[in-house]
PDB file of C-alpha atoms and ligand atoms in Angstrom:
ATOM      1  CA  MET A 723      -0.032  -0.262  -0.315  1.00  0.00           C
ATOM      2  CA  THR A 724       1.288   3.387  -1.216  1.00  0.00           C
ATOM      3  CA  MET A 725       1.819   5.828   2.202  1.00  0.00           C
ATOM      4  CA  SER A 726      -1.217   7.927   0.885  1.00  0.00           C
ATOM      5  CA  GLY A 727      -2.928   5.065   1.280  1.00  0.00           C
ATOM      6  CA  THR A 728      -1.842   4.287   4.052  1.00  0.00           C
ATOM      7  CA  ASP A 729      -2.384   7.694   6.006  1.00  0.00           C
ATOM      8  CA  ARG A 730      -5.719   6.883   4.256  1.00  0.00           C
ATOM      9  CA  ALA A 731      -7.276   4.479   6.545  1.00  0.00           C
ATOM     10  CA  GLY A 732      -5.803   5.919   9.007  1.00  0.00           C
ATOM     11  CA  ARG A 733      -7.719   8.492   8.866  1.00  0.00           C
ATOM     12  CA  ILE A 734     -10.915   6.893   8.332  1.00  0.00           C
ATOM     13  CA  ALA A 735     -10.124   4.366  10.916  1.00  0.00           C
ATOM     14  CA  ALA A 736      -9.392   6.811  13.449  1.00  0.00           C
ATOM     15  CA  LEU A 737     -13.261   8.333  12.985  1.00  0.00           C
ATOM     16  CA  GLY A 738     -14.176   4.765  14.877  1.00  0.00           C
ATOM     17  CA  TYR A 739     -17.686   4.524  13.028  1.00  0.00           C
ATOM     18  CA  ASP A 740     -18.960   0.722  12.495  1.00  0.00           C
ATOM     19  CA  TYR A 741     -20.777   0.504   9.345  1.00  0.00           C
ATOM     20  CA  ALA A 742     -21.047  -3.787   9.935  1.00  0.00           C
ATOM     21  CA  ALA A 743     -22.873  -2.806  13.177  1.00  0.00           C
ATOM     22  CA  GLN A 744     -25.265  -0.157  11.760  1.00  0.00           C
ATOM     23  CA  PRO A 745     -28.689  -1.242  11.262  1.00  0.00           C
ATOM     24  CA  LYS A 746     -29.459  -2.427   7.426  1.00  0.00           C
ATOM     25  CA  ALA A 747     -32.700  -4.025   5.588  1.00  0.00           C
ATOM     26  CA  GLU A 748     -32.323  -6.689   2.988  1.00  0.00           C
ATOM     27  CA  VAL A 749     -33.850  -5.251  -0.764  1.00  0.00           C
ATOM     28  CA  ARG A 750     -36.117  -7.823  -1.722  1.00  0.00           C
ATOM     29  CA  ALA A 751     -37.117  -6.203  -5.004  1.00  0.00           C
ATOM     30  CA  CYS A 752     -35.484  -4.082  -7.509  1.00  0.00           C
ATOM     31  CA  ASN A 753     -36.556  -0.589  -6.747  1.00  0.00           C
ATOM     32  CA  LEU A 754     -36.674   0.297 -10.978  1.00  0.00           C
ATOM     33  CA  CYS A 755     -38.048  -2.674 -12.351  1.00  0.00           C
ATOM     34  CA  GLY A 756     -39.556  -4.813  -9.326  1.00  0.00           C
ATOM     35  CA  ALA A 757     -37.662  -7.865 -10.454  1.00  0.00           C
ATOM     36  CA  ALA A 758     -35.455 -10.152  -7.776  1.00  0.00           C
ATOM     37  CA  ARG A 759     -32.903 -11.702  -9.501  1.00  0.00           C
ATOM     38  CA  PHE A 760     -29.699  -9.832  -8.405  1.00  0.00           C
ATOM     39  CA  VAL A 761     -25.938  -9.694  -8.948  1.00  0.00           C
ATOM     40  CA  VAL A 762     -23.358  -9.446  -6.239  1.00  0.00           C
ATOM     41  CA  LEU A 763     -20.741  -7.364  -7.649  1.00  0.00           C
ATOM     42  CA  THR A 764     -18.302  -6.151  -4.822  1.00  0.00           C
ATOM     43  CA  HIS A 765     -17.945  -6.902  -1.318  1.00  0.00           C
ATOM     44  CA  ARG A 766     -15.990  -3.418   0.085  1.00  0.00           C
ATOM     45  CA  ASP A 767     -16.387   0.006  -0.579  1.00  0.00           C
ATOM     46  CA  ARG A 768     -14.143   2.875  -1.145  1.00  0.00           C
ATOM     47  CA  TYR A 769     -13.446   3.025   2.735  1.00  0.00           C
ATOM     48  CA  GLY A 770     -13.066  -0.078   3.363  1.00  0.00           C
ATOM     49  CA  TYR A 771     -16.070  -0.777   4.749  1.00  0.00           C
ATOM     50  CA  PRO A 772     -18.119  -3.938   4.117  1.00  0.00           C
ATOM     51  CA  ALA A 773     -20.936  -2.721   1.729  1.00  0.00           C
ATOM     52  CA  GLU A 774     -22.058  -5.174  -0.951  1.00  0.00           C
ATOM     53  CA  ALA A 775     -22.956  -3.265  -4.144  1.00  0.00           C
ATOM     54  CA  HIS A 776     -25.923  -5.809  -6.458  1.00  0.00           C
ATOM     55  CA  ALA A 777     -27.150  -5.468  -9.846  1.00  0.00           C
ATOM     56  CA  CYS A 778     -30.401  -5.793 -10.300  1.00  0.00           C
ATOM     57  CA  ALA A 779     -30.141  -8.825 -13.498  1.00  0.00           C
ATOM     58  CA  GLY A 780     -33.276  -7.445 -15.353  1.00  0.00           C
ATOM     59  CA  CYS A 781     -32.544  -3.976 -15.337  1.00  0.00           C
ATOM     60  CA  GLY A 782     -28.837  -3.133 -14.567  1.00  0.00           C
ATOM     61  CA  LEU A 783     -29.849  -0.944 -11.439  1.00  0.00           C
ATOM     62  CA  VAL A 784     -27.022  -1.138  -8.811  1.00  0.00           C
ATOM     63  CA  PHE A 785     -27.375  -0.723  -5.577  1.00  0.00           C
ATOM     64  CA  LEU A 786     -26.207  -1.171  -2.342  1.00  0.00           C
ATOM     65  CA  ASN A 787     -27.838  -4.612  -0.617  1.00  0.00           C
ATOM     66  CA  PRO A 788     -28.475  -4.598   2.587  1.00  0.00           C
ATOM     67  CA  GLN A 789     -28.990  -0.736   3.228  1.00  0.00           C
ATOM     68  CA  MET A 790     -28.792   0.877   6.189  1.00  0.00           C
ATOM     69  CA  THR A 791     -32.725   2.005   7.856  1.00  0.00           C
ATOM     70  CA  ALA A 792     -33.272   5.699   7.540  1.00  0.00           C
ATOM     71  CA  GLU A 793     -32.287   5.828  10.991  1.00  0.00           C
ATOM     72  CA  ALA A 794     -28.621   4.743  10.262  1.00  0.00           C
ATOM     73  CA  TYR A 795     -28.734   7.085   7.346  1.00  0.00           C
ATOM     74  CA  GLY A 796     -29.698   9.949   9.493  1.00  0.00           C
ATOM     75  CA  ARG A 797     -27.304   9.411  12.332  1.00  0.00           C
ATOM     76  CA  PHE A 798     -24.698   9.221   9.309  1.00  0.00           C
ATOM     77  CA  TYR A 799     -25.424  11.931   8.177  1.00  0.00           C
ATOM     78  CA  ASP A 800     -25.761  14.231  11.452  1.00  0.00           C
ATOM     79  CA  GLY A 801     -22.238  13.146  12.422  1.00  0.00           C
ATOM     80  CA  ILE A 802     -20.055  11.144   9.879  1.00  0.00           C
ATOM     81  CA  TYR A 803     -20.799  11.733   6.257  1.00  0.00           C
ATOM     82  CA  ARG A 804     -18.520  14.773   5.724  1.00  0.00           C
ATOM     83  CA  PRO A 805     -16.231  13.742   8.005  1.00  0.00           C
ATOM     84  CA  LEU A 806     -15.550  10.633   6.634  1.00  0.00           C
ATOM     85  CA  VAL A 807     -15.423  12.197   3.388  1.00  0.00           C
ATOM     86  CA  SER A 808     -12.845  14.499   4.969  1.00  0.00           C
ATOM     87  CA  ALA A 809     -10.742  11.589   5.937  1.00  0.00           C
ATOM     88  CA  PHE A 810     -10.989  10.049   2.125  1.00  0.00           C
ATOM     89  CA  HIS A 811      -9.845  13.420   0.211  1.00  0.00           C
ATOM     90  CA  GLY A 812      -7.626  14.359   3.224  1.00  0.00           C
ATOM     91  CA  ARG A 813      -8.718  17.768   3.761  1.00  0.00           C
ATOM     92  CA  LEU A 814     -11.464  19.585   5.610  1.00  0.00           C
ATOM     93  CA  ILE A 815     -14.805  19.066   3.466  1.00  0.00           C
ATOM     94  CA  ASP A 816     -18.436  20.729   5.729  1.00  0.00           C
ATOM     95  CA  ALA A 817     -21.005  22.962   5.222  1.00  0.00           C
ATOM     96  CA  GLN A 818     -18.929  25.413   5.133  1.00  0.00           C
ATOM     97  CA  THR A 819     -16.156  24.396   2.706  1.00  0.00           C
ATOM     98  CA  ILE A 820     -18.100  23.035   0.563  1.00  0.00           C
ATOM     99  CA  GLN A 821     -19.579  26.978  -0.674  1.00  0.00           C
ATOM    100  CA  ALA A 822     -16.962  27.599  -2.718  1.00  0.00           C
ATOM    101  CA  GLU A 823     -18.058  24.476  -5.120  1.00  0.00           C
ATOM    102  CA  GLN A 824     -21.532  24.767  -4.865  1.00  0.00           C
ATOM    103  CA  ARG A 825     -21.056  28.667  -6.241  1.00  0.00           C
ATOM    104  CA  GLU A 826     -19.556  26.934  -9.248  1.00  0.00           C
ATOM    105  CA  TYR A 827     -22.059  24.089 -10.028  1.00  0.00           C
ATOM    106  CA  ALA A 828     -24.370  26.486  -9.273  1.00  0.00           C
ATOM    107  CA  ALA A 829     -23.389  28.789 -11.835  1.00  0.00           C
ATOM    108  CA  GLU A 830     -23.137  25.871 -14.391  1.00  0.00           C
ATOM    109  CA  ARG A 831     -26.237  23.891 -13.401  1.00  0.00           C
ATOM    110  CA  ALA A 832     -28.277  27.207 -13.949  1.00  0.00           C
ATOM    111  CA  ALA A 833     -26.549  28.062 -17.779  1.00  0.00           C
ATOM    112  CA  PHE A 834     -27.826  24.285 -18.770  1.00  0.00           C
ATOM    113  CA  ILE A 835     -31.221  24.999 -17.255  1.00  0.00           C
ATOM    114  CA  ALA A 836     -31.809  28.844 -18.209  1.00  0.00           C
ATOM    115  CA  PRO A 837     -32.823  27.846 -22.076  1.00  0.00           C
ATOM    116  CA  PHE A 838     -36.071  26.171 -20.537  1.00  0.00           C
ATOM    117  CA  VAL A 839     -36.358  28.290 -17.434  1.00  0.00           C
ATOM    118  CA  ALA A 840     -35.860  32.087 -18.226  1.00  0.00           C
ATOM    119  CA  GLY A 841     -39.302  33.853 -19.497  1.00  0.00           C
ATOM    120  CA  SER A 842     -41.283  30.297 -18.684  1.00  0.00           C
ATOM    121  CA  GLY A 843     -43.283  32.047 -16.287  1.00  0.00           C
ATOM    122  CA  ALA A 844     -41.766  30.046 -13.392  1.00  0.00           C
ATOM    123  CA  ARG A 845     -42.460  31.504 -10.057  1.00  0.00           C
ATOM    124  CA  THR A 846     -41.505  28.655  -7.246  1.00  0.00           C
ATOM    125  CA  LEU A 847     -38.821  26.277  -6.902  1.00  0.00           C
ATOM    126  CA  LEU A 848     -38.169  23.566  -4.366  1.00  0.00           C
ATOM    127  CA  ASP A 849     -34.845  21.997  -4.181  1.00  0.00           C
ATOM    128  CA  ILE A 850     -34.985  18.621  -2.841  1.00  0.00           C
ATOM    129  CA  GLY A 851     -31.637  17.656  -1.134  1.00  0.00           C
ATOM    130  CA  GLY A 852     -30.521  21.076  -1.245  1.00  0.00           C
ATOM    131  CA  SER A 853     -27.705  21.104   1.322  1.00  0.00           C
ATOM    132  CA  THR A 854     -26.555  24.600   2.466  1.00  0.00           C
ATOM    133  CA  GLY A 855     -28.907  25.899  -0.113  1.00  0.00           C
ATOM    134  CA  VAL A 856     -26.107  27.444  -2.245  1.00  0.00           C
ATOM    135  CA  VAL A 857     -27.364  26.351  -5.704  1.00  0.00           C
ATOM    136  CA  ALA A 858     -31.353  26.892  -4.573  1.00  0.00           C
ATOM    137  CA  HIS A 859     -30.491  30.662  -3.827  1.00  0.00           C
ATOM    138  CA  HIS A 860     -28.459  31.069  -6.952  1.00  0.00           C
ATOM    139  CA  VAL A 861     -30.647  29.862  -9.123  1.00  0.00           C
ATOM    140  CA  ALA A 862     -33.674  31.594  -7.232  1.00  0.00           C
ATOM    141  CA  ARG A 863     -31.863  35.100  -7.617  1.00  0.00           C
ATOM    142  CA  GLN A 864     -31.006  34.252 -11.593  1.00  0.00           C
ATOM    143  CA  PHE A 865     -34.704  33.352 -12.557  1.00  0.00           C
ATOM    144  CA  GLY A 866     -36.561  35.446 -10.237  1.00  0.00           C
ATOM    145  CA  LEU A 867     -38.035  32.393  -8.376  1.00  0.00           C
ATOM    146  CA  GLN A 868     -39.386  31.653  -4.689  1.00  0.00           C
ATOM    147  CA  GLY A 869     -37.677  29.553  -2.558  1.00  0.00           C
ATOM    148  CA  THR A 870     -37.551  26.417  -0.654  1.00  0.00           C
ATOM    149  CA  LEU A 871     -35.794  23.590   0.505  1.00  0.00           C
ATOM    150  CA  ILE A 872     -35.761  20.639   1.492  1.00  0.00           C
ATOM    151  CA  ASP A 873     -32.926  18.420   3.568  1.00  0.00           C
ATOM    152  CA  PRO A 874     -32.569  16.297   6.471  1.00  0.00           C
ATOM    153  CA  ALA A 875     -29.419  17.577   7.675  1.00  0.00           C
ATOM    154  CA  PRO A 876     -30.113  20.282  10.299  1.00  0.00           C
ATOM    155  CA  LEU A 877     -26.654  22.576  10.104  1.00  0.00           C
ATOM    156  CA  GLU A 878     -26.866  22.639   6.447  1.00  0.00           C
ATOM    157  CA  VAL A 879     -30.809  23.433   5.977  1.00  0.00           C
ATOM    158  CA  GLU A 880     -29.423  26.282   9.072  1.00  0.00           C
ATOM    159  CA  GLU A 881     -26.942  27.835   6.171  1.00  0.00           C
ATOM    160  CA  ALA A 882     -29.814  27.709   3.684  1.00  0.00           C
ATOM    161  CA  ARG A 883     -32.140  29.796   6.213  1.00  0.00           C
ATOM    162  CA  ARG A 884     -29.509  32.421   6.443  1.00  0.00           C
ATOM    163  CA  LEU A 885     -29.625  32.842   2.829  1.00  0.00           C
ATOM    164  CA  GLY A 886     -33.376  33.737   2.968  1.00  0.00           C
ATOM    165  CA  LEU A 887     -34.481  30.686   1.262  1.00  0.00           C
ATOM    166  CA  GLU A 888     -37.852  28.936   3.221  1.00  0.00           C
ATOM    167  CA  THR A 889     -36.649  25.793   4.892  1.00  0.00           C
ATOM    168  CA  VAL A 890     -37.944  22.189   5.771  1.00  0.00           C
ATOM    169  CA  THR A 891     -35.341  19.640   7.781  1.00  0.00           C
ATOM    170  CA  GLY A 892     -36.743  16.569   6.687  1.00  0.00           C
ATOM    171  CA  LEU A 893     -37.252  13.988   4.058  1.00  0.00           C
ATOM    172  CA  VAL A 894     -39.762  15.110   0.493  1.00  0.00           C
ATOM    173  CA  GLU A 895     -41.122  11.578   1.310  1.00  0.00           C
ATOM    174  CA  HIS A 896     -42.823  12.399   5.262  1.00  0.00           C
ATOM    175  CA  HIS A 897     -43.285  16.112   4.219  1.00  0.00           C
ATOM    176  CA  ASP A 898     -46.738  17.288   3.575  1.00  0.00           C
ATOM    177  CA  PHE A 899     -47.000  20.187   1.388  1.00  0.00           C
ATOM    178  CA  GLY A 900     -50.555  19.805   1.344  1.00  0.00           C
ATOM    179  CA  ALA A 901     -52.039  21.564  -1.720  1.00  0.00           C
ATOM    180  CA  ARG A 902     -48.621  23.417  -3.045  1.00  0.00           C
ATOM    181  CA  ARG A 903     -47.090  22.954  -6.474  1.00  0.00           C
ATOM    182  CA  PHE A 904     -43.937  24.014  -7.986  1.00  0.00           C
ATOM    183  CA  ASP A 905     -42.965  24.932 -10.855  1.00  0.00           C
ATOM    184  CA  LEU A 906     -39.473  23.893 -10.634  1.00  0.00           C
ATOM    185  CA  VAL A 907     -38.004  21.021  -8.942  1.00  0.00           C
ATOM    186  CA  ILE A 908     -33.721  20.398  -8.260  1.00  0.00           C
ATOM    187  CA  ILE A 909     -32.845  17.880  -7.694  1.00  0.00           C
ATOM    188  CA  CYS A 910     -28.843  18.249  -7.423  1.00  0.00           C
ATOM    189  CA  GLN A 911     -26.335  15.545  -6.627  1.00  0.00           C
ATOM    190  CA  THR A 912     -28.740  13.954  -4.511  1.00  0.00           C
ATOM    191  CA  VAL A 913     -30.148  11.173  -6.310  1.00  0.00           C
ATOM    192  CA  ASP A 914     -27.829   8.327  -5.438  1.00  0.00           C
ATOM    193  CA  HIS A 915     -28.514   9.452  -1.505  1.00  0.00           C
ATOM    194  CA  LEU A 916     -31.866   8.554  -1.442  1.00  0.00           C
ATOM    195  CA  LEU A 917     -33.472   5.369  -0.486  1.00  0.00           C
ATOM    196  CA  ASP A 918     -36.329   5.329  -2.406  1.00  0.00           C
ATOM    197  CA  VAL A 919     -35.508   6.284  -6.069  1.00  0.00           C
ATOM    198  CA  GLY A 920     -38.980   5.922  -7.369  1.00  0.00           C
ATOM    199  CA  GLY A 921     -41.202   6.592  -4.764  1.00  0.00           C
ATOM    200  CA  VAL A 922     -39.294  10.068  -4.610  1.00  0.00           C
ATOM    201  CA  LEU A 923     -39.270  10.559  -8.363  1.00  0.00           C
ATOM    202  CA  SER A 924     -43.316   9.673  -8.390  1.00  0.00           C
ATOM    203  CA  ARG A 925     -43.300  12.431  -5.094  1.00  0.00           C
ATOM    204  CA  VAL A 926     -41.588  15.162  -7.395  1.00  0.00           C
ATOM    205  CA  ARG A 927     -44.058  14.427 -10.547  1.00  0.00           C
ATOM    206  CA  SER A 928     -47.274  15.220  -8.300  1.00  0.00           C
ATOM    207  CA  LEU A 929     -45.557  17.951  -6.665  1.00  0.00           C
ATOM    208  CA  LEU A 930     -44.938  19.579 -10.291  1.00  0.00           C
ATOM    209  CA  SER A 931     -47.295  22.047 -11.288  1.00  0.00           C
ATOM    210  CA  ASP A 932     -48.505  21.215 -15.298  1.00  0.00           C
ATOM    211  CA  ARG A 933     -45.978  23.162 -17.003  1.00  0.00           C
ATOM    212  CA  GLY A 934     -43.647  22.567 -14.368  1.00  0.00           C
ATOM    213  CA  LEU A 935     -39.673  21.464 -14.909  1.00  0.00           C
ATOM    214  CA  LEU A 936     -37.412  18.996 -12.886  1.00  0.00           C
ATOM    215  CA  PHE A 937     -33.797  19.066 -12.989  1.00  0.00           C
ATOM    216  CA  ILE A 938     -31.811  15.991 -11.879  1.00  0.00           C
ATOM    217  CA  ASP A 939     -28.352  14.823 -12.007  1.00  0.00           C
ATOM    218  CA  ILE A 940     -26.438  11.454 -11.424  1.00  0.00           C
ATOM    219  CA  VAL A 941     -23.472  10.397 -10.881  1.00  0.00           C
ATOM    220  CA  ASP A 942     -22.588   8.152 -13.701  1.00  0.00           C
ATOM    221  CA  PHE A 943     -21.892   4.630 -13.065  1.00  0.00           C
ATOM    222  CA  ARG A 944     -19.789   4.029 -15.917  1.00  0.00           C
ATOM    223  CA  ALA A 945     -18.174   7.257 -15.693  1.00  0.00           C
ATOM    224  CA  ALA A 946     -17.150   6.393 -11.929  1.00  0.00           C
ATOM    225  CA  TYR A 947     -15.602   2.754 -12.236  1.00  0.00           C
ATOM    226  CA  LEU A 948     -13.884   2.921 -15.736  1.00  0.00           C
ATOM    227  CA  ARG A 949     -12.405   6.573 -14.231  1.00  0.00           C
ATOM    228  CA  ASN A 950     -10.325   4.713 -11.816  1.00  0.00           C
ATOM    229  CA  TRP A 951     -10.096   1.528 -13.908  1.00  0.00           C
ATOM    230  CA  SER A 952     -12.199   0.616 -10.262  1.00  0.00           C
ATOM    231  CA  VAL A 953     -15.566  -1.142  -9.314  1.00  0.00           C
ATOM    232  CA  GLU A 954     -14.308  -0.474  -5.930  1.00  0.00           C
ATOM    233  CA  ASP A 955     -13.527   2.374  -5.558  1.00  0.00           C
ATOM    234  CA  ALA A 956     -16.761   3.703  -7.486  1.00  0.00           C
ATOM    235  CA  VAL A 957     -18.815   2.436  -4.330  1.00  0.00           C
ATOM    236  CA  LYS A 958     -19.374   4.561  -1.047  1.00  0.00           C
ATOM    237  CA  ILE A 959     -21.833   3.851   1.725  1.00  0.00           C
ATOM    238  CA  ASP A 960     -23.224   7.123   1.378  1.00  0.00           C
ATOM    239  CA  HIS A 961     -24.467   6.437  -2.061  1.00  0.00           C
ATOM    240  CA  PRO A 962     -27.271   3.804  -1.705  1.00  0.00           C
ATOM    241  CA  TYR A 963     -27.798   3.568  -5.578  1.00  0.00           C
ATOM    242  CA  TYR A 964     -25.175   3.705  -8.465  1.00  0.00           C
ATOM    243  CA  LEU A 965     -27.148   4.742 -11.881  1.00  0.00           C
ATOM    244  CA  THR A 966     -26.823   5.003 -15.277  1.00  0.00           C
ATOM    245  CA  GLN A 967     -27.569   7.192 -18.489  1.00  0.00           C
ATOM    246  CA  GLU A 968     -29.818   3.836 -18.989  1.00  0.00           C
ATOM    247  CA  THR A 969     -31.141   3.582 -15.895  1.00  0.00           C
ATOM    248  CA  MET A 970     -31.829   7.131 -15.055  1.00  0.00           C
ATOM    249  CA  THR A 971     -33.575   7.257 -18.452  1.00  0.00           C
ATOM    250  CA  ALA A 972     -35.944   4.505 -17.316  1.00  0.00           C
ATOM    251  CA  TYR A 973     -36.517   5.913 -13.896  1.00  0.00           C
ATOM    252  CA  LEU A 974     -37.675   9.055 -15.434  1.00  0.00           C
ATOM    253  CA  ARG A 975     -39.751   7.445 -17.895  1.00  0.00           C
ATOM    254  CA  ARG A 976     -41.716   5.226 -15.334  1.00  0.00           C
ATOM    255  CA  THR A 977     -42.833   8.236 -12.995  1.00  0.00           C
ATOM    256  CA  GLY A 978     -43.848  10.121 -15.781  1.00  0.00           C
ATOM    257  CA  PHE A 979     -41.098  12.601 -16.917  1.00  0.00           C
ATOM    258  CA  GLU A 980     -39.304  13.120 -20.371  1.00  0.00           C
ATOM    259  CA  ALA A 981     -35.935  14.860 -20.853  1.00  0.00           C
ATOM    260  CA  LEU A 982     -36.002  17.696 -22.575  1.00  0.00           C
ATOM    261  CA  ARG A 983     -31.914  17.906 -22.681  1.00  0.00           C
ATOM    262  CA  THR A 984     -28.985  15.983 -20.930  1.00  0.00           C
ATOM    263  CA  ASP A 985     -25.967  17.113 -20.264  1.00  0.00           C
ATOM    264  CA  PHE A 986     -22.970  15.583 -19.769  1.00  0.00           C
ATOM    265  CA  ALA A 987     -20.729  17.783 -17.320  1.00  0.00           C
ATOM    266  CA  ALA A 988     -17.647  19.112 -17.806  1.00  0.00           C
ATOM    267  CA  ASP A 989     -15.887  17.240 -14.916  1.00  0.00           C
ATOM    268  CA  HIS A 990     -17.357  14.338 -16.932  1.00  0.00           C
ATOM    269  CA  LEU A 991     -18.222  11.988 -14.298  1.00  0.00           C
ATOM    270  CA  HIS A 992     -22.036  13.813 -13.651  1.00  0.00           C
ATOM    271  CA  VAL A 993     -25.137  13.491 -16.452  1.00  0.00           C
ATOM    272  CA  SER A 994     -27.833  16.047 -15.848  1.00  0.00           C
ATOM    273  CA  TYR A 995     -31.497  15.998 -17.268  1.00  0.00           C
ATOM    274  CA  ILE A 996     -33.807  18.670 -17.462  1.00  0.00           C
ATOM    275  CA  CYS A 997     -37.494  17.141 -18.115  1.00  0.00           C
ATOM    276  CA  ARG A 998     -40.813  17.906 -18.598  1.00  0.00           C
ATOM    277  CA  PRO A 999     -44.355  15.909 -16.999  1.00  0.00           C
ATOM    278  CA  SER A1000     -44.834  12.778 -19.851  1.00  0.00           C
ATOM    279  CA  THR A1001     -48.070  11.458 -20.388  1.00  0.00           C
ATOM    280  CA  ALA A1002     -46.219   8.879 -22.503  1.00  0.00           C
ATOM    281  CA  GLU A1003     -46.480   5.245 -21.609  1.00  0.00           C
ATOM    282  CA  ARG A1004     -44.953   4.459 -17.842  1.00  0.00           C
ATOM    283  CA  ASP A1005     -44.196   0.993 -18.022  1.00  0.00           C
ATOM    284  CA  THR A1006     -40.921   1.467 -20.138  1.00  0.00           C
ATOM    285  CA  MET A1007     -37.311  -0.695 -19.388  1.00  0.00           C
ATOM    286  CA  PRO A1008     -34.073  -0.001 -20.289  1.00  0.00           C
ATOM    287  CA  ALA A1009     -33.005  -1.304 -23.632  1.00  0.00           C
ATOM    288  CA  ALA A1010     -32.658  -4.795 -23.409  1.00  0.00           C
ATOM    289  CA  GLY A1011     -29.396  -5.951 -23.264  1.00  0.00           C
ATOM    290  CA  HIS A1012     -28.289  -3.428 -20.955  1.00  0.00           C
ATOM    291  CA  ALA A1013     -28.094  -5.425 -17.386  1.00  0.00           C
ATOM    292  CA  GLN A1014     -25.958  -7.941 -19.479  1.00  0.00           C
ATOM    293  CA  ALA A1015     -23.937  -5.149 -21.092  1.00  0.00           C
ATOM    294  CA  LEU A1016     -23.020  -3.302 -17.788  1.00  0.00           C
ATOM    295  CA  LEU A1017     -22.154  -6.968 -16.767  1.00  0.00           C
ATOM    296  CA  ASP A1018     -19.729  -7.911 -18.936  1.00  0.00           C
ATOM    297  CA  GLU A1019     -18.232  -4.711 -19.033  1.00  0.00           C
ATOM    298  CA  ILE A1020     -17.990  -4.423 -14.795  1.00  0.00           C
ATOM    299  CA  ARG A1021     -15.919  -7.815 -14.723  1.00  0.00           C
ATOM    300  CA  TYR A1022     -13.812  -6.617 -17.691  1.00  0.00           C
ATOM    301  CA  VAL A1023     -12.802  -3.597 -15.220  1.00  0.00           C
ATOM    302  CA  GLN A1024     -12.197  -6.605 -12.502  1.00  0.00           C
ATOM    303  CA  ASN A1025     -10.152  -8.173 -14.437  1.00  0.00           C
ATOM    304  CA  ALA A1026      -7.763  -6.695 -16.598  1.00  0.00           C
ATOM    305  CA  PRO A1027      -4.709  -5.725 -16.130  1.00  0.00           C
ATOM    306  CA  ARG A1028      -3.799  -2.519 -13.744  1.00  0.00           C
ATOM    307  CA  LYS A1029      -1.639  -0.103 -15.701  1.00  0.00           C
TER     308      LYS A1029
HETATM  309 ZN1   ZN B1950     -34.382  -4.157 -12.006  1.00  0.00          ZN
END
């Protein structure tokens, strides 16, 4: 092991987080297609925690199995997540330091959605999993929207409140918005962290006004493992889900959205979508063969000689 690798393992061990002891639930049906036939891809994540990533043999959706319960993830985000990511990267990453990165991200994503939002008459914004509010604040100001943010992390929501956003501490699955509808919903660098992607997208569909728009982006799982030529290094306990362009597109179509434009981010890792509600047939699955092509590629990456 390299010196930096040793340092990293030591920093992570010093956190004393016992992932194996956390309460978890077995995933028995694929969240995207409902199938129950899985392939176990990996047995540890990038931090070294014993987490298994499974792929659905039917549609190619990749997810942790078992997954920590919502309560266990709540404790994880309340005290472990940012220190763990800091230990992994060897520098401090917290609710303050992430804001510069979020400002740059906000400007890029606002430029991507501008052709669809500017001049559309949109008045309200909901940011799901909006963290410190930097992105919601930027988007609301640029397009003249009234901004609302919902996030489960109290310290980050406090930062968002200071930016003048309406804030809700909690999860969109549980919060009752009553009859409120939103003209723009954004889910930024968040979908991979959800416990029920299909449930949240269906909920978002019902929260959108008739001409509402959804912005969402994924860490492209294929880009993540091809980048470091390691499937284990692309898996981390903070992400219950690992989406590809095929599985994300299938999720959108199954929950009543159609993508108007897709964007490969400048970092070559994220893929973004701006979507509108669709009335088209919803029982769409990823193109036949996606699951097998993904499994074949993963097997190749796992066994090809390293540089
Ligand atoms: Zn599936």
